[in-house]
């Protein structure tokens, strides 16, 4: 049946065998199913909750104490995951502790991925695959895979290691264009070059914003998209399925609001599914992926992919019976995922999310206004992430709402978020 169509329209995965469900033993015993989270932020916390609901043992790892998922995990470990020797020691210690099965679940990009590849070759289960973690660690791996190996449509791009190369690239890609450190996320070090004279300032800005200091940048043609979406794509034992498209607004390269479903033409939706299926199939394994796409008319340009739940997908906490976190956990454990005849995971209602950002540095920050936010509408829900420190721009919580359509839900979520503040 591999590569064929199921009666639900879901495509079966080449190379993925149906997983024989294993029983779930008690956590902290040698019969446990253990998830080791590499990264313990708000997304990891929701993954942890879903896994714990199935009786899994959760080990939360991050580089600082008190990270959101650590607060609820069975065990937590502070480790610099980008340091190969530290990561190897932690993962081999975990592997040596008795359990029935263990999965390593990355939640962020800054990980010493060669260690994951080395341990995967030794039999460790890395979600979705160590290759996916490696390729998505920097913008170059994913862009070359999508554009050059898979031939998927993207903006024109060049990679540069110096200001001189950047000036040449700006001339060849054309203005306006976007400059981003290859090792960065959430818009850090990212700027728009409007005229060739901006190249130097963009180069300097990128050098300050990259994850590992001085380094390589990608220059991308600026896409005048009509809108951008995240297409959450789930590869599971039964095939590939999708969540309804999620629209979002980004500011300073970071998400502020998201909503689901975003209306799309049939042609753009079909093309989005094609692009998402191609890139996630190349990354392999099972799990949920956040495929970021720019849409212009019926044209779809691939932008990025995260081989894990996506921040804009927090809206699914309100809109789906199985949120993106529940879907990720089901997919990686080989459990079934319901979908309709078009291959979409059912929604309960249209909905929206709006984030709460800190504006100041503070330790032991207080999130205020939760009651006022909830009083905006009976559909409002709030997640407070419980982060131990705040700094300007740090995401501290999110307001969620549903409505008769996504626009109505957006208004409610935005108003609810406006009642929240960090002190
Ligand atoms: P990224 O960190 O690459 O996901 O970029 C963050 C946001 O910046 C995207 O969600 C877009 O809103 C915007 N952006 C990034 N690249 C481009 C581009 N080539 N053209 C237009 N907007 C872009």
GROMACS .gro file of C-alpha atoms and ligand atoms in nm:
model
  446
    1UNK     CA    1   0.000   0.000   0.000
    2UNK     CA    2   0.301   0.229   0.027
    3UNK     CA    3   0.274   0.542  -0.185
    4UNK     CA    4  -0.097   0.473  -0.257
    5UNK     CA    5  -0.416   0.655  -0.161
    6UNK     CA    6  -0.620   0.554   0.139
    7UNK     CA    7  -0.997   0.585   0.142
    8UNK     CA    8  -0.950   0.912   0.336
    9UNK     CA    9  -0.735   1.061   0.062
   10UNK     CA   10  -0.431   1.051   0.289
   11UNK     CA   11  -0.116   0.948   0.111
   12UNK     CA   12   0.065   0.654   0.264
   13UNK     CA   13   0.425   0.713   0.350
   14UNK     CA   14   0.701   0.554   0.154
   15UNK     CA   15   0.942   0.393   0.395
   16UNK     CA   16   0.718   0.416   0.701
   17UNK     CA   17   0.584   0.093   0.832
   18UNK     CA   18   0.270   0.087   1.040
   19UNK     CA   19   0.388   0.116   1.399
   20UNK     CA   20   0.288  -0.171   1.623
   21UNK     CA   21   0.129   0.006   1.919
   22UNK     CA   22   0.317  -0.070   2.237
   23UNK     CA   23   0.155  -0.066   2.578
   24UNK     CA   24   0.208   0.234   2.807
   25UNK     CA   25   0.367   0.142   3.139
   26UNK     CA   26   0.387   0.370   3.442
   27UNK     CA   27   0.632   0.663   3.422
   28UNK     CA   28   0.965   0.624   3.605
   29UNK     CA   29   0.957   0.245   3.571
   30UNK     CA   30   1.135   0.020   3.326
   31UNK     CA   31   0.802  -0.016   3.140
   32UNK     CA   32   0.770   0.360   3.076
   33UNK     CA   33   0.744   0.533   2.740
   34UNK     CA   34   0.989   0.820   2.785
   35UNK     CA   35   0.991   1.147   2.592
   36UNK     CA   36   1.309   1.351   2.626
   37UNK     CA   37   1.229   1.711   2.529
   38UNK     CA   38   1.520   1.910   2.386
   39UNK     CA   39   1.384   2.255   2.462
   40UNK     CA   40   1.122   2.318   2.729
   41UNK     CA   41   0.938   2.635   2.628
   42UNK     CA   42   0.565   2.689   2.596
   43UNK     CA   43   0.540   2.458   2.296
   44UNK     CA   44   0.731   2.185   2.478
   45UNK     CA   45   0.507   2.228   2.780
   46UNK     CA   46   0.197   2.151   2.571
   47UNK     CA   47   0.372   1.847   2.418
   48UNK     CA   48   0.459   1.735   2.771
   49UNK     CA   49   0.097   1.771   2.886
   50UNK     CA   50  -0.032   1.565   2.592
   51UNK     CA   51   0.232   1.297   2.647
   52UNK     CA   52   0.157   1.279   3.018
   53UNK     CA   53  -0.211   1.234   2.944
   54UNK     CA   54  -0.109   0.911   2.773
   55UNK     CA   55   0.094   0.805   3.073
   56UNK     CA   56   0.434   0.887   2.925
   57UNK     CA   57   0.738   0.982   3.130
   58UNK     CA   58   0.862   1.328   3.035
   59UNK     CA   59   1.216   1.455   3.081
   60UNK     CA   60   1.245   1.828   3.012
   61UNK     CA   61   1.578   1.975   2.905
   62UNK     CA   62   1.668   2.340   2.855
   63UNK     CA   63   1.958   2.572   2.915
   64UNK     CA   64   1.795   2.746   3.210
   65UNK     CA   65   1.615   2.632   3.518
   66UNK     CA   66   1.239   2.677   3.555
   67UNK     CA   67   1.157   2.660   3.181
   68UNK     CA   68   0.782   2.608   3.117
   69UNK     CA   69   0.793   2.233   3.043
   70UNK     CA   70   1.036   2.172   3.331
   71UNK     CA   71   0.771   2.294   3.572
   72UNK     CA   72   0.550   1.996   3.494
   73UNK     CA   73   0.792   1.725   3.380
   74UNK     CA   74   0.875   1.413   3.579
   75UNK     CA   75   1.241   1.511   3.567
   76UNK     CA   76   1.432   1.808   3.429
   77UNK     CA   77   1.793   1.868   3.331
   78UNK     CA   78   1.976   2.195   3.260
   79UNK     CA   79   2.208   2.146   2.963
   80UNK     CA   80   2.355   2.359   2.682
   81UNK     CA   81   2.208   2.159   2.398
   82UNK     CA   82   2.434   2.327   2.143
   83UNK     CA   83   2.740   2.185   2.325
   84UNK     CA   84   2.807   1.844   2.170
   85UNK     CA   85   2.973   1.683   2.470
   86UNK     CA   86   2.708   1.803   2.718
   87UNK     CA   87   2.426   1.687   2.494
   88UNK     CA   88   2.589   1.349   2.433
   89UNK     CA   89   2.636   1.289   2.805
   90UNK     CA   90   2.275   1.378   2.886
   91UNK     CA   91   2.127   1.167   2.606
   92UNK     CA   92   2.345   0.863   2.670
   93UNK     CA   93   2.259   0.880   3.042
   94UNK     CA   94   1.891   0.885   2.951
   95UNK     CA   95   1.935   0.600   2.707
   96UNK     CA   96   2.102   0.395   2.978
   97UNK     CA   97   1.814   0.435   3.222
   98UNK     CA   98   1.573   0.145   3.182
   99UNK     CA   99   1.243   0.212   3.002
  100UNK     CA  100   1.026   0.038   2.741
  101UNK     CA  101   1.092   0.298   2.472
  102UNK     CA  102   1.247   0.639   2.448
  103UNK     CA  103   1.197   0.922   2.199
  104UNK     CA  104   1.408   1.236   2.173
  105UNK     CA  105   1.179   1.528   2.083
  106UNK     CA  106   1.349   1.851   1.972
  107UNK     CA  107   1.155   2.170   2.040
  108UNK     CA  108   1.410   2.422   1.911
  109UNK     CA  109   1.681   2.461   1.650
  110UNK     CA  110   1.996   2.538   1.851
  111UNK     CA  111   2.100   2.178   1.911
  112UNK     CA  112   2.431   2.003   1.838
  113UNK     CA  113   2.260   1.801   1.566
  114UNK     CA  114   2.565   1.587   1.472
  115UNK     CA  115   2.522   1.426   1.815
  116UNK     CA  116   2.162   1.340   1.726
  117UNK     CA  117   2.277   1.187   1.398
  118UNK     CA  118   2.550   0.988   1.572
  119UNK     CA  119   2.312   0.853   1.836
  120UNK     CA  120   2.037   0.787   1.581
  121UNK     CA  121   2.280   0.569   1.387
  122UNK     CA  122   2.318   0.381   1.716
  123UNK     CA  123   1.943   0.319   1.740
  124UNK     CA  124   1.815   0.629   1.923
  125UNK     CA  125   1.467   0.746   1.803
  126UNK     CA  126   1.495   1.116   1.716
  127UNK     CA  127   1.170   1.295   1.623
  128UNK     CA  128   1.101   1.316   1.335
  129UNK     CA  129   1.457   1.228   1.223
  130UNK     CA  130   1.806   1.354   1.307
  131UNK     CA  131   1.837   1.466   0.944
  132UNK     CA  132   1.532   1.690   0.983
  133UNK     CA  133   1.681   1.840   1.299
  134UNK     CA  134   2.010   1.903   1.120
  135UNK     CA  135   1.862   2.052   0.804
  136UNK     CA  136   1.623   2.279   0.989
  137UNK     CA  137   1.895   2.406   1.220
  138UNK     CA  138   2.002   2.659   0.964
  139UNK     CA  139   1.821   2.831   0.684
  140UNK     CA  140   2.066   2.704   0.426
  141UNK     CA  141   1.996   2.334   0.478
  142UNK     CA  142   1.622   2.370   0.436
  143UNK     CA  143   1.637   2.623   0.151
  144UNK     CA  144   1.877   2.411  -0.054
  145UNK     CA  145   1.668   2.099   0.009
  146UNK     CA  146   1.342   2.269  -0.091
  147UNK     CA  147   1.462   2.472  -0.387
  148UNK     CA  148   1.755   2.277  -0.527
  149UNK     CA  149   1.678   1.914  -0.445
  150UNK     CA  150   1.298   1.917  -0.453
  151UNK     CA  151   1.253   2.198  -0.707
  152UNK     CA  152   0.988   2.371  -0.495
  153UNK     CA  153   0.912   2.736  -0.568
  154UNK     CA  154   1.082   2.984  -0.331
  155UNK     CA  155   1.189   3.348  -0.346
  156UNK     CA  156   1.520   3.401  -0.530
  157UNK     CA  157   1.810   3.372  -0.281
  158UNK     CA  158   2.187   3.378  -0.234
  159UNK     CA  159   2.417   3.293   0.058
  160UNK     CA  160   2.699   3.531   0.156
  161UNK     CA  161   2.993   3.530   0.396
  162UNK     CA  162   3.109   3.892   0.366
  163UNK     CA  163   2.981   4.241   0.300
  164UNK     CA  164   3.133   4.228  -0.050
  165UNK     CA  165   2.942   3.909  -0.129
  166UNK     CA  166   2.628   4.062   0.015
  167UNK     CA  167   2.660   4.369  -0.208
  168UNK     CA  168   2.694   4.144  -0.513
  169UNK     CA  169   2.399   3.932  -0.400
  170UNK     CA  170   2.178   4.236  -0.347
  171UNK     CA  171   2.261   4.344  -0.702
  172UNK     CA  172   2.173   4.001  -0.838
  173UNK     CA  173   1.859   3.928  -0.629
  174UNK     CA  174   1.737   4.287  -0.667
  175UNK     CA  175   1.576   4.522  -0.414
  176UNK     CA  176   1.382   4.509  -0.199
  177UNK     CA  177   1.530   4.197  -0.044
  178UNK     CA  178   1.552   4.043   0.303
  179UNK     CA  179   1.880   3.963   0.480
  180UNK     CA  180   1.876   3.698   0.754
  181UNK     CA  181   2.154   3.523   0.948
  182UNK     CA  182   2.143   3.155   0.845
  183UNK     CA  183   2.160   3.060   1.214
  184UNK     CA  184   1.873   3.258   1.358
  185UNK     CA  185   1.504   3.238   1.427
  186UNK     CA  186   1.216   3.468   1.522
  187UNK     CA  187   1.339   3.752   1.302
  188UNK     CA  188   1.661   3.805   1.496
  189UNK     CA  189   1.918   3.993   1.288
  190UNK     CA  190   1.670   4.012   0.998
  191UNK     CA  191   1.625   4.333   0.795
  192UNK     CA  192   1.498   4.456   0.461
  193UNK     CA  193   1.740   4.608   0.208
  194UNK     CA  194   1.540   4.869   0.017
  195UNK     CA  195   1.827   5.021  -0.181
  196UNK     CA  196   2.181   4.886  -0.238
  197UNK     CA  197   2.309   5.149   0.008
  198UNK     CA  198   2.128   4.961   0.292
  199UNK     CA  199   2.346   4.652   0.244
  200UNK     CA  200   2.613   4.752   0.493
  201UNK     CA  201   2.367   4.829   0.774
  202UNK     CA  202   2.188   4.497   0.708
  203UNK     CA  203   2.518   4.310   0.717
  204UNK     CA  204   2.607   4.465   1.055
  205UNK     CA  205   2.261   4.398   1.193
  206UNK     CA  206   2.275   4.034   1.082
  207UNK     CA  207   2.613   3.987   1.251
  208UNK     CA  208   2.466   4.099   1.583
  209UNK     CA  209   2.148   3.891   1.557
  210UNK     CA  210   2.280   3.551   1.452
  211UNK     CA  211   2.279   3.263   1.698
  212UNK     CA  212   2.652   3.204   1.679
  213UNK     CA  213   2.794   3.549   1.609
  214UNK     CA  214   2.977   3.641   1.292
  215UNK     CA  215   2.859   3.446   1.000
  216UNK     CA  216   2.680   3.360   0.691
  217UNK     CA  217   2.358   3.525   0.577
  218UNK     CA  218   2.085   3.445   0.327
  219UNK     CA  219   1.956   3.719   0.098
  220UNK     CA  220   1.602   3.654  -0.023
  221UNK     CA  221   1.398   3.846  -0.273
  222UNK     CA  222   1.120   4.030  -0.086
  223UNK     CA  223   0.793   3.852  -0.163
  224UNK     CA  224   0.491   4.079  -0.204
  225UNK     CA  225   0.260   3.805  -0.082
  226UNK     CA  226  -0.117   3.843  -0.047
  227UNK     CA  227  -0.093   3.652   0.282
  228UNK     CA  228   0.122   3.395   0.457
  229UNK     CA  229   0.011   3.070   0.616
  230UNK     CA  230   0.139   2.788   0.828
  231UNK     CA  231   0.022   2.454   0.696
  232UNK     CA  232   0.057   2.213   0.986
  233UNK     CA  233   0.138   1.881   0.823
  234UNK     CA  234   0.128   1.552   1.011
  235UNK     CA  235   0.318   1.247   0.894
  236UNK     CA  236   0.189   0.948   1.081
  237UNK     CA  237   0.172   0.574   1.044
  238UNK     CA  238  -0.143   0.602   0.832
  239UNK     CA  239  -0.026   0.875   0.591
  240UNK     CA  240   0.005   1.252   0.567
  241UNK     CA  241  -0.274   1.480   0.686
  242UNK     CA  242  -0.306   1.856   0.735
  243UNK     CA  243  -0.462   2.106   0.970
  244UNK     CA  244  -0.673   2.375   0.806
  245UNK     CA  245  -0.446   2.664   0.695
  246UNK     CA  246  -0.341   2.905   0.967
  247UNK     CA  247  -0.308   3.273   0.876
  248UNK     CA  248  -0.076   3.491   1.083
  249UNK     CA  249   0.066   3.836   1.130
  250UNK     CA  250   0.436   3.882   1.196
  251UNK     CA  251   0.608   4.188   1.337
  252UNK     CA  252   0.983   4.213   1.373
  253UNK     CA  253   0.996   3.859   1.240
  254UNK     CA  254   0.789   3.720   1.528
  255UNK     CA  255   0.427   3.613   1.534
  256UNK     CA  256   0.166   3.837   1.696
  257UNK     CA  257  -0.166   3.686   1.591
  258UNK     CA  258  -0.279   3.370   1.417
  259UNK     CA  259  -0.618   3.241   1.306
  260UNK     CA  260  -0.767   2.930   1.151
  261UNK     CA  261  -0.891   2.865   0.891
  262UNK     CA  262  -0.746   3.120   0.653
  263UNK     CA  263  -0.961   3.130   0.336
  264UNK     CA  264  -0.775   3.009   0.026
  265UNK     CA  265  -0.853   2.931  -0.335
  266UNK     CA  266  -0.880   2.560  -0.415
  267UNK     CA  267  -0.576   2.586  -0.641
  268UNK     CA  268  -0.359   2.756  -0.376
  269UNK     CA  269  -0.470   2.507  -0.112
  270UNK     CA  270  -0.393   2.209  -0.336
  271UNK     CA  271  -0.051   2.354  -0.424
  272UNK     CA  272   0.020   2.422  -0.054
  273UNK     CA  273  -0.053   2.060   0.028
  274UNK     CA  274   0.175   1.947  -0.254
  275UNK     CA  275   0.464   2.163  -0.134
  276UNK     CA  276   0.414   2.060   0.229
  277UNK     CA  277   0.394   1.690   0.142
  278UNK     CA  278   0.714   1.710  -0.064
  279UNK     CA  279   0.925   1.887   0.195
  280UNK     CA  280   0.802   1.681   0.491
  281UNK     CA  281   0.850   1.357   0.300
  282UNK     CA  282   1.211   1.456   0.232
  283UNK     CA  283   1.267   1.522   0.604
  284UNK     CA  284   1.111   1.186   0.689
  285UNK     CA  285   1.001   1.021   1.012
  286UNK     CA  286   0.672   1.082   1.183
  287UNK     CA  287   0.545   1.389   1.363
  288UNK     CA  288   0.389   1.727   1.301
  289UNK     CA  289   0.565   1.989   1.090
  290UNK     CA  290   0.493   2.362   1.054
  291UNK     CA  291   0.529   2.447   0.686
  292UNK     CA  292   0.545   2.823   0.627
  293UNK     CA  293   0.423   2.940   0.289
  294UNK     CA  294   0.378   3.273   0.110
  295UNK     CA  295   0.068   3.294  -0.111
  296UNK     CA  296   0.028   3.527  -0.409
  297UNK     CA  297  -0.290   3.457  -0.604
  298UNK     CA  298  -0.278   3.085  -0.674
  299UNK     CA  299   0.099   3.083  -0.648
  300UNK     CA  300   0.262   2.926  -0.341
  301UNK     CA  301   0.621   2.993  -0.237
  302UNK     CA  302   0.789   2.776   0.024
  303UNK     CA  303   0.949   2.979   0.304
  304UNK     CA  304   1.049   2.755   0.595
  305UNK     CA  305   0.960   2.439   0.785
  306UNK     CA  306   0.984   2.343   1.151
  307UNK     CA  307   0.988   1.966   1.211
  308UNK     CA  308   0.784   2.019   1.529
  309UNK     CA  309   0.480   2.215   1.653
  310UNK     CA  310   0.481   2.577   1.539
  311UNK     CA  311   0.415   2.887   1.749
  312UNK     CA  312   0.138   3.009   1.515
  313UNK     CA  313  -0.026   2.668   1.567
  314UNK     CA  314  -0.109   2.749   1.931
  315UNK     CA  315  -0.445   2.854   1.784
  316UNK     CA  316  -0.525   2.482   1.751
  317UNK     CA  317  -0.552   2.467   2.131
  318UNK     CA  318  -0.885   2.641   2.073
  319UNK     CA  319  -0.990   2.524   1.727
  320UNK     CA  320  -0.927   2.149   1.723
  321UNK     CA  321  -1.018   1.866   1.954
  322UNK     CA  322  -0.666   1.738   1.887
  323UNK     CA  323  -0.432   2.039   1.906
  324UNK     CA  324  -0.105   2.044   1.711
  325UNK     CA  325   0.060   1.916   2.031
  326UNK     CA  326  -0.177   1.622   2.066
  327UNK     CA  327  -0.126   1.544   1.697
  328UNK     CA  328   0.253   1.552   1.733
  329UNK     CA  329   0.240   1.314   2.028
  330UNK     CA  330   0.001   1.077   1.852
  331UNK     CA  331   0.209   1.080   1.535
  332UNK     CA  332   0.540   1.009   1.708
  333UNK     CA  333   0.389   0.730   1.919
  334UNK     CA  334   0.232   0.561   1.616
  335UNK     CA  335  -0.127   0.633   1.722
  336UNK     CA  336  -0.416   0.698   1.479
  337UNK     CA  337  -0.510   1.048   1.362
  338UNK     CA  338  -0.859   1.126   1.234
  339UNK     CA  339  -0.901   1.321   0.910
  340UNK     CA  340  -1.176   1.403   0.660
  341UNK     CA  341  -1.195   1.294   0.296
  342UNK     CA  342  -0.971   1.585   0.192
  343UNK     CA  343  -0.702   1.484   0.439
  344UNK     CA  344  -0.776   1.759   0.695
  345UNK     CA  345  -0.789   1.712   1.071
  346UNK     CA  346  -1.140   1.818   1.182
  347UNK     CA  347  -1.185   2.158   1.346
  348UNK     CA  348  -1.435   2.229   1.624
  349UNK     CA  349  -1.469   2.599   1.541
  350UNK     CA  350  -1.287   2.883   1.366
  351UNK     CA  351  -1.051   3.055   1.610
  352UNK     CA  352  -0.763   3.288   1.676
  353UNK     CA  353  -0.467   3.349   1.905
  354UNK     CA  354  -0.299   3.675   2.010
  355UNK     CA  355   0.027   3.681   2.204
  356UNK     CA  356   0.129   3.860   2.521
  357UNK     CA  357   0.482   4.003   2.500
  358UNK     CA  358   0.686   4.146   2.785
  359UNK     CA  359   0.798   4.506   2.742
  360UNK     CA  360   1.058   4.526   3.017
  361UNK     CA  361   1.328   4.323   3.186
  362UNK     CA  362   1.205   4.168   3.509
  363UNK     CA  363   1.270   3.866   3.725
  364UNK     CA  364   0.970   3.687   3.870
  365UNK     CA  365   0.741   3.866   3.625
  366UNK     CA  366   0.370   3.891   3.708
  367UNK     CA  367   0.109   3.838   3.438
  368UNK     CA  368  -0.193   4.055   3.514
  369UNK     CA  369  -0.537   4.090   3.361
  370UNK     CA  370  -0.622   3.720   3.313
  371UNK     CA  371  -0.969   3.765   3.461
  372UNK     CA  372  -1.036   4.073   3.243
  373UNK     CA  373  -0.918   3.883   2.936
  374UNK     CA  374  -1.147   3.591   3.010
  375UNK     CA  375  -1.438   3.827   3.075
  376UNK     CA  376  -1.416   3.955   2.715
  377UNK     CA  377  -1.603   3.652   2.582
  378UNK     CA  378  -1.704   3.306   2.707
  379UNK     CA  379  -1.487   3.145   2.437
  380UNK     CA  380  -1.167   3.312   2.561
  381UNK     CA  381  -0.895   3.098   2.709
  382UNK     CA  382  -0.556   3.217   2.832
  383UNK     CA  383  -0.225   3.033   2.860
  384UNK     CA  384   0.031   3.186   3.096
  385UNK     CA  385   0.372   3.036   3.022
  386UNK     CA  386   0.520   3.087   3.369
  387UNK     CA  387   0.863   3.193   3.242
  388UNK     CA  388   1.092   3.284   3.530
  389UNK     CA  389   1.227   3.603   3.365
  390UNK     CA  390   1.095   3.862   3.123
  391UNK     CA  391   1.274   4.081   2.871
  392UNK     CA  392   1.132   4.308   2.600
  393UNK     CA  393   0.969   4.104   2.327
  394UNK     CA  394   0.967   3.775   2.521
  395UNK     CA  395   0.645   3.580   2.473
  396UNK     CA  396   0.484   3.533   2.814
  397UNK     CA  397   0.136   3.411   2.731
  398UNK     CA  398  -0.134   3.383   2.467
  399UNK     CA  399  -0.506   3.459   2.444
  400UNK     CA  400  -0.722   3.214   2.249
  401UNK     CA  401  -1.078   3.250   2.124
  402UNK     CA  402  -1.327   3.092   1.888
  403UNK     CA  403  -1.601   3.257   1.685
  404UNK     CA  404  -1.847   3.217   1.402
  405UNK     CA  405  -1.557   3.283   1.164
  406UNK     CA  406  -1.185   3.351   1.195
  407UNK     CA  407  -1.227   3.730   1.163
  408UNK     CA  408  -1.472   3.742   1.453
  409UNK     CA  409  -1.240   3.524   1.663
  410UNK     CA  410  -0.945   3.752   1.579
  411UNK     CA  411  -1.125   4.054   1.718
  412UNK     CA  412  -1.202   3.870   2.041
  413UNK     CA  413  -0.851   3.723   2.082
  414UNK     CA  414  -0.694   4.061   2.019
  415UNK     CA  415  -0.918   4.233   2.269
  416UNK     CA  416  -0.853   3.963   2.528
  417UNK     CA  417  -0.475   3.990   2.476
  418UNK     CA  418  -0.499   4.368   2.517
  419UNK     CA  419  -0.620   4.310   2.875
  420UNK     CA  420  -0.306   4.113   2.961
  421UNK     CA  421   0.017   4.275   3.076
  422UNK     CA  422   0.347   4.174   3.232
  423UNK     CA  423   0.481   4.355   3.533
  424LIG     P1  424   1.131   3.393   0.901
  424LIG     O1  425   1.212   3.414   1.027
  424LIG     O2  426   1.213   3.357   0.783
  424LIG     O3  427   1.014   3.300   0.925
  424LIG     O4  428   1.065   3.534   0.866
  424LIG     C1  429   0.976   3.596   0.955
  424LIG     C2  430   0.873   3.675   0.877
  424LIG     O5  431   0.935   3.775   0.798
  424LIG     C3  432   0.792   3.592   0.777
  424LIG     O6  433   0.687   3.524   0.841
  424LIG     C4  434   0.745   3.700   0.681
  424LIG     O7  435   0.636   3.772   0.734
  424LIG     C5  436   0.865   3.792   0.674
  424LIG     N1  437   0.953   3.749   0.563
  424LIG     C6  438   1.055   3.661   0.572
  424LIG     N2  439   1.112   3.643   0.451
  424LIG     C7  440   1.045   3.719   0.364
  424LIG     C8  441   1.055   3.742   0.223
  424LIG     N3  442   1.148   3.683   0.148
  424LIG     N4  443   0.967   3.827   0.166
  424LIG     C9  444   0.873   3.890   0.241
  424LIG     N5  445   0.858   3.872   0.374
  424LIG    C10  446   0.942   3.787   0.435
   0.00000   0.00000   0.00000
